[in-house]
PDB file of C-alpha atoms in Angstrom:
ATOM      1  CA  MET A  27     123.842 122.676 173.316  1.00  0.00           C
ATOM      2  CA  GLY A  28     127.445 122.417 172.274  1.00  0.00           C
ATOM      3  CA  TYR A  29     128.186 126.060 172.991  1.00  0.00           C
ATOM      4  CA  ARG A  30     131.530 127.203 174.201  1.00  0.00           C
ATOM      5  CA  ASP A  31     131.635 129.022 177.483  1.00  0.00           C
ATOM      6  CA  TYR A  32     132.710 132.602 176.895  1.00  0.00           C
ATOM      7  CA  PRO A  33     133.612 135.066 179.642  1.00  0.00           C
ATOM      8  CA  ASP A  34     130.638 137.130 180.839  1.00  0.00           C
ATOM      9  CA  HIS A  35     132.023 140.299 179.247  1.00  0.00           C
ATOM     10  CA  PHE A  36     132.125 138.772 175.738  1.00  0.00           C
ATOM     11  CA  GLN A  37     129.978 140.505 173.136  1.00  0.00           C
ATOM     12  CA  HIS A  38     127.640 138.262 171.112  1.00  0.00           C
ATOM     13  CA  VAL A  39     127.087 139.747 167.654  1.00  0.00           C
ATOM     14  CA  VAL A  40     124.250 138.212 165.648  1.00  0.00           C
ATOM     15  CA  MET A  41     124.042 138.835 161.917  1.00  0.00           C
ATOM     16  CA  PHE A  42     120.343 139.658 161.982  1.00  0.00           C
ATOM     17  CA  SER A  43     118.783 139.408 158.512  1.00  0.00           C
ATOM     18  CA  GLY A  44     115.182 139.517 159.621  1.00  0.00           C
ATOM     19  CA  GLY A  45     114.522 135.887 158.733  1.00  0.00           C
ATOM     20  CA  SER A  46     113.587 132.878 160.802  1.00  0.00           C
ATOM     21  CA  GLY A  47     117.167 131.578 160.901  1.00  0.00           C
ATOM     22  CA  SER A  48     118.618 134.765 162.318  1.00  0.00           C
ATOM     23  CA  TRP A  49     115.770 135.027 164.857  1.00  0.00           C
ATOM     24  CA  GLY A  50     116.279 131.385 165.883  1.00  0.00           C
ATOM     25  CA  ALA A  51     120.031 131.899 166.246  1.00  0.00           C
ATOM     26  CA  ALA A  52     119.549 135.108 168.228  1.00  0.00           C
ATOM     27  CA  ARG A  53     116.939 133.425 170.455  1.00  0.00           C
ATOM     28  CA  ARG A  54     119.386 130.629 171.276  1.00  0.00           C
ATOM     29  CA  VAL A  55     122.177 133.131 171.969  1.00  0.00           C
ATOM     30  CA  ALA A  56     119.912 135.187 174.249  1.00  0.00           C
ATOM     31  CA  ASP A  57     118.688 132.059 176.045  1.00  0.00           C
ATOM     32  CA  HIS A  58     122.206 130.708 176.552  1.00  0.00           C
ATOM     33  CA  TYR A  59     124.251 133.876 177.198  1.00  0.00           C
ATOM     34  CA  GLY A  60     121.591 136.437 178.117  1.00  0.00           C
ATOM     35  CA  SER A  61     120.761 139.705 176.373  1.00  0.00           C
ATOM     36  CA  LYS A  62     123.138 142.007 178.235  1.00  0.00           C
ATOM     37  CA  ASN A  63     125.908 141.645 175.629  1.00  0.00           C
ATOM     38  CA  LEU A  64     123.687 140.673 172.697  1.00  0.00           C
ATOM     39  CA  HIS A  65     124.024 142.769 169.528  1.00  0.00           C
ATOM     40  CA  LEU A  66     121.632 142.341 166.597  1.00  0.00           C
ATOM     41  CA  VAL A  67     123.200 143.787 163.444  1.00  0.00           C
ATOM     42  CA  PHE A  68     120.722 144.419 160.614  1.00  0.00           C
ATOM     43  CA  ALA A  69     121.863 145.692 157.197  1.00  0.00           C
ATOM     44  CA  ASP A  70     118.964 147.460 155.479  1.00  0.00           C
ATOM     45  CA  THR A  71     119.144 147.387 151.672  1.00  0.00           C
ATOM     46  CA  LYS A  72     116.432 150.084 151.494  1.00  0.00           C
ATOM     47  CA  MET A  73     114.332 147.703 149.390  1.00  0.00           C
ATOM     48  CA  GLU A  74     113.093 145.287 152.017  1.00  0.00           C
ATOM     49  CA  ASP A  75     109.442 144.306 152.066  1.00  0.00           C
ATOM     50  CA  GLU A  76     107.580 146.639 154.435  1.00  0.00           C
ATOM     51  CA  ASP A  77     106.447 143.734 156.610  1.00  0.00           C
ATOM     52  CA  LEU A  78     110.059 142.770 157.284  1.00  0.00           C
ATOM     53  CA  TYR A  79     110.425 145.978 159.311  1.00  0.00           C
ATOM     54  CA  ARG A  80     107.384 145.003 161.411  1.00  0.00           C
ATOM     55  CA  PHE A  81     108.971 141.609 162.039  1.00  0.00           C
ATOM     56  CA  VAL A  82     112.349 143.128 162.926  1.00  0.00           C
ATOM     57  CA  ASP A  83     110.681 145.482 165.419  1.00  0.00           C
ATOM     58  CA  GLN A  84     108.811 142.609 167.089  1.00  0.00           C
ATOM     59  CA  ALA A  85     111.859 140.357 167.062  1.00  0.00           C
ATOM     60  CA  LYS A  86     114.218 142.898 168.616  1.00  0.00           C
ATOM     61  CA  GLU A  87     111.689 143.538 171.409  1.00  0.00           C
ATOM     62  CA  ASN A  88     111.443 139.802 172.044  1.00  0.00           C
ATOM     63  CA  LEU A  89     115.207 139.218 171.999  1.00  0.00           C
ATOM     64  CA  GLY A  90     116.472 142.233 173.906  1.00  0.00           C
ATOM     65  CA  GLY A  91     120.054 143.351 173.567  1.00  0.00           C
ATOM     66  CA  THR A  92     121.209 146.213 171.382  1.00  0.00           C
ATOM     67  CA  PHE A  93     119.927 146.684 167.859  1.00  0.00           C
ATOM     68  CA  HIS A  94     122.298 148.109 165.230  1.00  0.00           C
ATOM     69  CA  LEU A  95     120.670 149.379 162.013  1.00  0.00           C
ATOM     70  CA  LEU A  96     123.147 149.751 159.150  1.00  0.00           C
ATOM     71  CA  GLN A  97     122.471 151.470 155.822  1.00  0.00           C
ATOM     72  CA  GLU A  98     125.073 151.990 153.143  1.00  0.00           C
ATOM     73  CA  GLY A  99     122.933 154.672 151.500  1.00  0.00           C
ATOM     74  CA  ARG A 100     122.124 153.081 148.162  1.00  0.00           C
ATOM     75  CA  ASP A 101     119.511 150.554 147.153  1.00  0.00           C
ATOM     76  CA  PRO A 102     120.299 147.503 144.981  1.00  0.00           C
ATOM     77  CA  TRP A 103     119.364 149.284 141.737  1.00  0.00           C
ATOM     78  CA  GLN A 104     121.806 152.090 142.520  1.00  0.00           C
ATOM     79  CA  VAL A 105     124.516 149.522 143.253  1.00  0.00           C
ATOM     80  CA  PHE A 106     123.820 147.733 139.955  1.00  0.00           C
ATOM     81  CA  PHE A 107     124.069 151.056 138.106  1.00  0.00           C
ATOM     82  CA  ASP A 108     127.285 152.084 139.882  1.00  0.00           C
ATOM     83  CA  CYS A 109     128.859 148.651 139.295  1.00  0.00           C
ATOM     84  CA  ARG A 110     127.595 148.566 135.714  1.00  0.00           C
ATOM     85  CA  PHE A 111     126.392 145.079 136.396  1.00  0.00           C
ATOM     86  CA  LEU A 112     123.002 143.516 137.073  1.00  0.00           C
ATOM     87  CA  GLY A 113     123.150 141.116 140.005  1.00  0.00           C
ATOM     88  CA  ASN A 114     121.900 137.557 139.636  1.00  0.00           C
ATOM     89  CA  SER A 115     121.903 134.266 141.523  1.00  0.00           C
ATOM     90  CA  ARG A 116     125.592 133.657 140.698  1.00  0.00           C
ATOM     91  CA  ILE A 117     127.076 137.103 141.331  1.00  0.00           C
ATOM     92  CA  ASP A 118     125.616 139.382 143.979  1.00  0.00           C
ATOM     93  CA  PRO A 119     127.086 142.881 144.057  1.00  0.00           C
ATOM     94  CA  CYS A 120     124.181 144.247 146.122  1.00  0.00           C
ATOM     95  CA  SER A 121     124.397 141.588 148.876  1.00  0.00           C
ATOM     96  CA  ARG A 122     128.172 141.918 148.924  1.00  0.00           C
ATOM     97  CA  ILE A 123     128.172 145.724 149.134  1.00  0.00           C
ATOM     98  CA  LEU A 124     124.930 146.478 151.000  1.00  0.00           C
ATOM     99  CA  LYS A 125     125.212 143.641 153.513  1.00  0.00           C
ATOM    100  CA  ARG A 126     128.452 141.682 153.864  1.00  0.00           C
ATOM    101  CA  GLU A 127     131.002 144.473 153.333  1.00  0.00           C
ATOM    102  CA  LEU A 128     128.931 146.983 155.295  1.00  0.00           C
ATOM    103  CA  MET A 129     128.525 144.598 158.232  1.00  0.00           C
ATOM    104  CA  ARG A 130     132.171 143.600 158.189  1.00  0.00           C
ATOM    105  CA  LYS A 131     133.354 147.205 158.240  1.00  0.00           C
ATOM    106  CA  TYR A 132     130.969 148.044 161.075  1.00  0.00           C
ATOM    107  CA  ILE A 133     131.930 145.028 163.160  1.00  0.00           C
ATOM    108  CA  ASP A 134     135.649 145.629 162.581  1.00  0.00           C
ATOM    109  CA  ASN A 135     135.195 149.191 163.883  1.00  0.00           C
ATOM    110  CA  GLN A 136     132.858 148.437 166.798  1.00  0.00           C
ATOM    111  CA  PHE A 137     133.951 145.111 168.272  1.00  0.00           C
ATOM    112  CA  ASP A 138     137.173 143.401 169.317  1.00  0.00           C
ATOM    113  CA  PRO A 139     137.709 139.920 167.823  1.00  0.00           C
ATOM    114  CA  GLY A 140     139.357 138.826 171.075  1.00  0.00           C
ATOM    115  CA  GLN A 141     136.337 139.898 173.121  1.00  0.00           C
ATOM    116  CA  SER A 142     133.391 138.931 170.924  1.00  0.00           C
ATOM    117  CA  VAL A 143     131.901 136.173 168.837  1.00  0.00           C
ATOM    118  CA  ILE A 144     129.829 136.377 165.668  1.00  0.00           C
ATOM    119  CA  HIS A 145     126.688 134.262 165.374  1.00  0.00           C
ATOM    120  CA  LEU A 146     125.143 133.361 162.019  1.00  0.00           C
ATOM    121  CA  GLY A 147     121.566 132.263 161.344  1.00  0.00           C
ATOM    122  CA  ILE A 148     122.587 129.186 159.390  1.00  0.00           C
ATOM    123  CA  ASP A 149     121.019 125.899 160.445  1.00  0.00           C
ATOM    124  CA  TRP A 150     122.196 122.282 160.453  1.00  0.00           C
ATOM    125  CA  THR A 151     120.830 121.686 156.923  1.00  0.00           C
ATOM    126  CA  GLU A 152     123.203 124.373 155.607  1.00  0.00           C
ATOM    127  CA  MET A 153     126.527 123.335 157.149  1.00  0.00           C
ATOM    128  CA  HIS A 154     128.177 123.868 153.761  1.00  0.00           C
ATOM    129  CA  ARG A 155     127.232 127.563 153.969  1.00  0.00           C
ATOM    130  CA  PHE A 156     128.608 127.811 157.490  1.00  0.00           C
ATOM    131  CA  ASP A 157     131.875 126.151 156.460  1.00  0.00           C
ATOM    132  CA  ARG A 158     132.167 128.616 153.558  1.00  0.00           C
ATOM    133  CA  ALA A 159     131.358 131.654 155.716  1.00  0.00           C
ATOM    134  CA  LYS A 160     133.767 131.043 158.613  1.00  0.00           C
ATOM    135  CA  PRO A 161     137.024 131.865 156.784  1.00  0.00           C
ATOM    136  CA  HIS A 162     135.580 135.188 155.574  1.00  0.00           C
ATOM    137  CA  TRP A 163     135.208 136.344 159.189  1.00  0.00           C
ATOM    138  CA  ALA A 164     138.781 135.613 160.317  1.00  0.00           C
ATOM    139  CA  PRO A 165     140.107 136.481 162.869  1.00  0.00           C
ATOM    140  CA  TRP A 166     136.663 136.378 164.518  1.00  0.00           C
ATOM    141  CA  THR A 167     135.249 133.341 166.267  1.00  0.00           C
ATOM    142  CA  VAL A 168     132.092 132.382 164.382  1.00  0.00           C
ATOM    143  CA  GLU A 169     129.249 130.214 165.646  1.00  0.00           C
ATOM    144  CA  ALA A 170     126.024 128.978 164.060  1.00  0.00           C
ATOM    145  CA  PRO A 171     123.671 128.263 166.973  1.00  0.00           C
ATOM    146  CA  LEU A 172     121.152 126.388 164.820  1.00  0.00           C
ATOM    147  CA  CYS A 173     123.893 123.964 163.750  1.00  0.00           C
ATOM    148  CA  GLU A 174     124.048 122.790 167.355  1.00  0.00           C
ATOM    149  CA  ALA A 175     121.846 120.193 169.032  1.00  0.00           C
ATOM    150  CA  PRO A 176     118.998 120.114 169.648  1.00  0.00           C
ATOM    151  CA  TYR A 177     118.484 120.268 165.903  1.00  0.00           C
ATOM    152  CA  ILE A 178     115.284 121.942 164.817  1.00  0.00           C
ATOM    153  CA  THR A 179     113.664 122.481 161.448  1.00  0.00           C
ATOM    154  CA  LYS A 180     112.623 125.791 159.925  1.00  0.00           C
ATOM    155  CA  PRO A 181     108.930 125.028 160.626  1.00  0.00           C
ATOM    156  CA  GLU A 182     109.856 124.444 164.278  1.00  0.00           C
ATOM    157  CA  VAL A 183     111.637 127.823 164.427  1.00  0.00           C
ATOM    158  CA  LEU A 184     108.545 129.462 162.890  1.00  0.00           C
ATOM    159  CA  ARG A 185     106.378 127.737 165.520  1.00  0.00           C
ATOM    160  CA  GLN A 186     108.672 128.988 168.298  1.00  0.00           C
ATOM    161  CA  MET A 187     108.323 132.532 166.940  1.00  0.00           C
ATOM    162  CA  GLN A 188     104.546 132.263 166.851  1.00  0.00           C
ATOM    163  CA  ASP A 189     104.525 130.809 170.382  1.00  0.00           C
ATOM    164  CA  VAL A 190     105.961 134.123 171.644  1.00  0.00           C
ATOM    165  CA  GLY A 191     103.582 136.215 169.528  1.00  0.00           C
ATOM    166  CA  ILE A 192     105.877 136.985 166.597  1.00  0.00           C
ATOM    167  CA  PHE A 193     104.595 136.252 163.135  1.00  0.00           C
ATOM    168  CA  PRO A 194     107.076 135.743 160.313  1.00  0.00           C
ATOM    169  CA  PRO A 195     107.356 138.335 157.567  1.00  0.00           C
ATOM    170  CA  ARG A 196     104.558 137.970 155.031  1.00  0.00           C
ATOM    171  CA  LEU A 197     106.967 136.877 152.283  1.00  0.00           C
ATOM    172  CA  TYR A 198     107.253 133.502 154.041  1.00  0.00           C
ATOM    173  CA  ALA A 199     103.628 132.830 153.062  1.00  0.00           C
ATOM    174  CA  MET A 200     103.970 134.038 149.474  1.00  0.00           C
TER     175      MET A 200
END
């Protein structure tokens, strides 16, 4: 892989959504750097499908490291009401507030940008998303492990999960 070599004390913070991309990214980080300084950060919107929590529990056991559960306190409907705006595919107040802003505030308070790196679960087919995301995390170093060779497809990540006894959340099949 084209990973940089970071000092052993560096913290590896994975934005852990509970999807195949974030598991695949976290698996590569754990395999390359180990789990000692691995941090899985999961922002719970309080409206996730119940099977996602089963998957997250299995995945965090498989990956090791430290799991950080974040909750802002509201669900998306409460955010829509408070913002007086219904989210849609073009404007996303709930993802912004319940995930991105919450995670950013937590990471800013818990980790040092000079001693840690953020890993995103974006793969090589979504480089445009990675390029868009990087500036939002400044001054942090941001990596996307699944954008590195060897390139694998989403079905291959799902197969890797199943090979270690983890089955994807049921919404993948729906």
